[in-house]
Amino acid sequence: MKKPSPIAGVDERLFLQSVARALDVLEAFAQNPRPKSLGEIATAAGLNKSAAQRIGQTLLARGYLEKGEGGGLMLGKRLLDRSFDYLRSNPLIERATPMLNELRKRTGERVDLSLFDDTTTIYAIRLQSKRETFYATLPGRRIPTFASSGGRACLAHLPDAHVDDILARSERVPLTRKTLTEIPQIWEKIREARANAYSHAVEEALIGEVVLAAPVLDMDRKPIGAVHIAGSLSEWSIDDFRQRLAPLAVEAARALSGA
Amino acid sequence: MKKPSPIAGVDERLFLQSVARALDVLEAFAQNPRPKSLGEIATAAGLNKSAAQRIGQTLLARGYLEKGEGGGLMLGKRLLDRSFDYLRSNPLIERATPMLNELRKRTGERVDLSLFDDTTTIYAIRLQSKRETFYATLPGRRIPTFASSGGRACLAHLPDAHVDDILARSERVPLTRKTLTEIPQIWEKIREARANAYSHAVEEALIGEVVLAAPVLDMDRKPIGAVHIAGSLSEWSIDDFRQRLAPLAVEAARALSGA
DNA sequence: TCACAGAGTATCGCTTTGCAATATGCGCGT
DNA sequence: ACGCGCATATTGCAAAGCGATACTCTGTGA
């Protein structure tokens, strides 16, 4: 079996192929998280069936996969344990949790904390208020940096060359028909975010939703995440939403910044 | 390197040692989730330093570990992605999410969904209402089945012998000075849960907290989880809490049961 | 009824992958 | 200066993991 080309920055002798394949198996459920037969796992993870069997049995034994009711294997509860460890390891999440709860109560809208991660941003805290679509309630969801108010709020605090690099590497597919995907349009939004200290998006990720986000910066003024407030266009005009709620998001994000 | 004794139910030739060791590394952060040097990882995971280096580099390359600001390695955001996949793979969580949000709004208290997992129960949905302790806001937290209202609500729906087996295998250490750890006491609570269709606990997991839970059953009437409502003893008398809120939890759990 | 496909499970000889031990450089504290 | 712990780098070897294959069972369609 031939080692793949070395992962950037890691000596290939230090890179464990079998561990990577096990991660491929877990990641194979990202495109479709429903239970899978070993054959399906093999196909989705790019393995042969023997490999899927061995990796599947190992992950099953450790609780990272579980048997599906109708046969096959599904993801296992141990993934929640690892996520719990992640959430409690992150001081920003711990500091933000009570503040965002206050913000949710004060605004009566959905409030999120996202973490900036290069070409995507990932939601770490999701606090529902009214009725939400299911995925909007789940920690761990990723959204492209270029298309999210929180992502653009963070990009606003990066040097232009770094922004250009991220945009160039981003797969700029639209999430809705309102998603801005052209670099000049996105740059316009980033300049606006630089001027306003927050960024907003209207129906770019979800039809009917207006959302604004203010960046959280670390001690070196580098963006590490964003505080989001999301509302419904059936209840808010865009201008009202921004006028009323942006100062609150900016205040919360500032209070979280710097440490 | 010698294979360990075979994991129950898995042929040792199908069990991948190196994958298991990588999981050991991730799990090493459970006892203390702060950043760790390679030496600390090695010690905590029971490995030598070379192994920690190879596994650490692999997990780093794949985003499951990240570099800590002060050096060392910490858990990485990819764990949230995997947890996201788990959450959206589970039909009960999807069905429960809007219902629990309604329940939170209706009660004005914290509402959770837990999943029954043998000697522990694990929280999958956490909906804060008032101020909560940080860990009480996090999905993925585990609590012993014997000591949680949700766990006991589930035990109430198991045959006696199965309950005895779980209790015998449980590490019955107290969470607070109010935690019931003696098997006869716990059985009393299980009998009460059988009579009431819900179980309650007072300060057994957290001082100052009163919580009740109703079991969610699958199509075969086997317990798979529980709906929890949690309040503060500074705001509720135990009797009022139970009288007012138990019927709501029982109703929600019943609506979730059976599918 | 029969053939086939796909599911899960089991096996084995071989070689490649991962291993343990070791070395090196750097920074910090005594 | 020295020791310690950190991160990084290296190497020969053998065992761990591999791919290919076989087997059994079940469900489906002709």
Tab-separated table of C-alpha atoms in Angstrom, chain B residues 90-182:
chain	number	residue	atom	x	y	z
B	90	ASN	CA	-30.200	10.958	15.100
B	91	PRO	CA	-33.938	11.188	14.258
B	92	LEU	CA	-34.889	11.539	17.929
B	93	ILE	CA	-32.753	14.643	18.301
B	94	GLU	CA	-34.265	16.150	15.195
B	95	ARG	CA	-37.804	15.438	16.371
B	96	ALA	CA	-37.106	16.623	19.890
B	97	THR	CA	-35.482	19.931	19.036
B	98	PRO	CA	-38.586	22.017	18.309
B	99	MET	CA	-40.578	20.315	21.042
B	100	LEU	CA	-37.993	20.994	23.686
B	101	ASN	CA	-37.727	24.602	22.566
B	102	GLU	CA	-41.479	24.957	23.107
B	103	LEU	CA	-41.132	23.265	26.489
B	104	ARG	CA	-38.370	25.670	27.497
B	105	LYS	CA	-40.488	28.647	26.527
B	106	ARG	CA	-43.482	27.258	28.337
B	107	THR	CA	-41.699	26.422	31.568
B	108	GLY	CA	-39.117	29.173	31.636
B	109	GLU	CA	-36.614	26.590	32.878
B	110	ARG	CA	-33.670	24.659	31.487
B	111	VAL	CA	-34.731	21.752	29.309
B	112	ASP	CA	-32.517	18.879	28.121
B	113	LEU	CA	-32.718	15.690	26.121
B	114	SER	CA	-30.518	12.861	27.322
B	115	LEU	CA	-29.682	9.593	25.601
B	116	PHE	CA	-29.551	6.416	27.617
B	117	ASP	CA	-26.229	4.624	27.258
B	118	ASP	CA	-25.919	1.774	29.727
B	119	THR	CA	-24.199	2.953	32.913
B	120	THR	CA	-24.240	6.603	31.846
B	121	THR	CA	-26.626	8.940	30.190
B	122	ILE	CA	-25.349	11.596	27.809
B	123	TYR	CA	-26.965	14.957	27.154
B	124	ALA	CA	-27.655	15.639	23.486
B	125	ILE	CA	-29.819	18.778	23.581
B	126	ARG	CA	-29.263	21.507	26.185
B	127	LEU	CA	-31.587	24.496	26.199
B	128	GLN	CA	-30.682	27.077	28.806
B	129	SER	CA	-33.219	29.459	30.139
B	130	LYS	CA	-31.797	31.244	33.145
B	131	ARG	CA	-28.237	31.392	34.301
B	132	GLU	CA	-26.637	27.914	34.326
B	133	THR	CA	-23.309	26.480	35.315
B	134	PHE	CA	-21.175	26.099	32.206
B	135	TYR	CA	-21.113	22.300	32.069
B	136	ALA	CA	-24.895	22.247	32.332
B	137	THR	CA	-25.069	24.068	28.996
B	138	LEU	CA	-22.899	21.658	27.054
B	139	PRO	CA	-24.050	18.811	24.841
B	140	GLY	CA	-21.985	15.696	25.300
B	141	ARG	CA	-21.797	15.820	29.068
B	142	ARG	CA	-22.253	12.424	30.718
B	143	ILE	CA	-23.696	11.671	34.063
B	144	PRO	CA	-24.081	8.290	35.728
B	145	THR	CA	-27.377	6.584	34.976
B	146	PHE	CA	-27.942	5.707	38.631
B	147	ALA	CA	-27.662	9.323	39.760
B	148	SER	CA	-29.719	11.124	37.157
B	149	SER	CA	-33.455	11.549	36.991
B	150	GLY	CA	-33.321	10.718	33.268
B	151	GLY	CA	-31.265	7.609	33.885
B	152	ARG	CA	-33.591	6.363	36.564
B	153	ALA	CA	-36.612	7.134	34.405
B	154	CYS	CA	-35.065	4.842	31.796
B	155	LEU	CA	-34.098	2.138	34.304
B	156	ALA	CA	-37.738	2.095	35.352
B	157	HIS	CA	-38.528	0.585	31.947
B	158	LEU	CA	-35.989	-2.219	32.091
B	159	PRO	CA	-36.379	-5.701	33.565
B	160	ASP	CA	-35.159	-5.956	37.155
B	161	ALA	CA	-32.237	-8.170	36.236
B	162	HIS	CA	-31.020	-5.675	33.632
B	163	VAL	CA	-31.299	-2.874	36.218
B	164	ASP	CA	-29.343	-4.910	38.737
B	165	ASP	CA	-26.670	-5.543	36.136
B	166	ILE	CA	-26.313	-1.857	35.293
B	167	LEU	CA	-26.217	-0.847	38.955
B	168	ALA	CA	-23.608	-3.487	39.707
B	169	ARG	CA	-21.418	-2.258	36.870
B	170	SER	CA	-21.832	1.393	37.762
B	171	GLU	CA	-19.131	3.250	39.600
B	172	ARG	CA	-21.379	4.645	42.276
B	173	VAL	CA	-19.362	7.625	43.421
B	174	PRO	CA	-21.353	10.595	44.679
B	175	LEU	CA	-21.570	13.767	42.569
B	176	THR	CA	-22.721	15.863	45.553
B	177	ARG	CA	-23.235	15.063	49.183
B	178	LYS	CA	-26.889	14.475	48.294
B	179	THR	CA	-26.239	11.820	45.650
B	180	LEU	CA	-27.862	8.485	46.426
B	181	THR	CA	-25.297	5.755	45.955
B	182	GLU	CA	-26.679	2.778	47.834
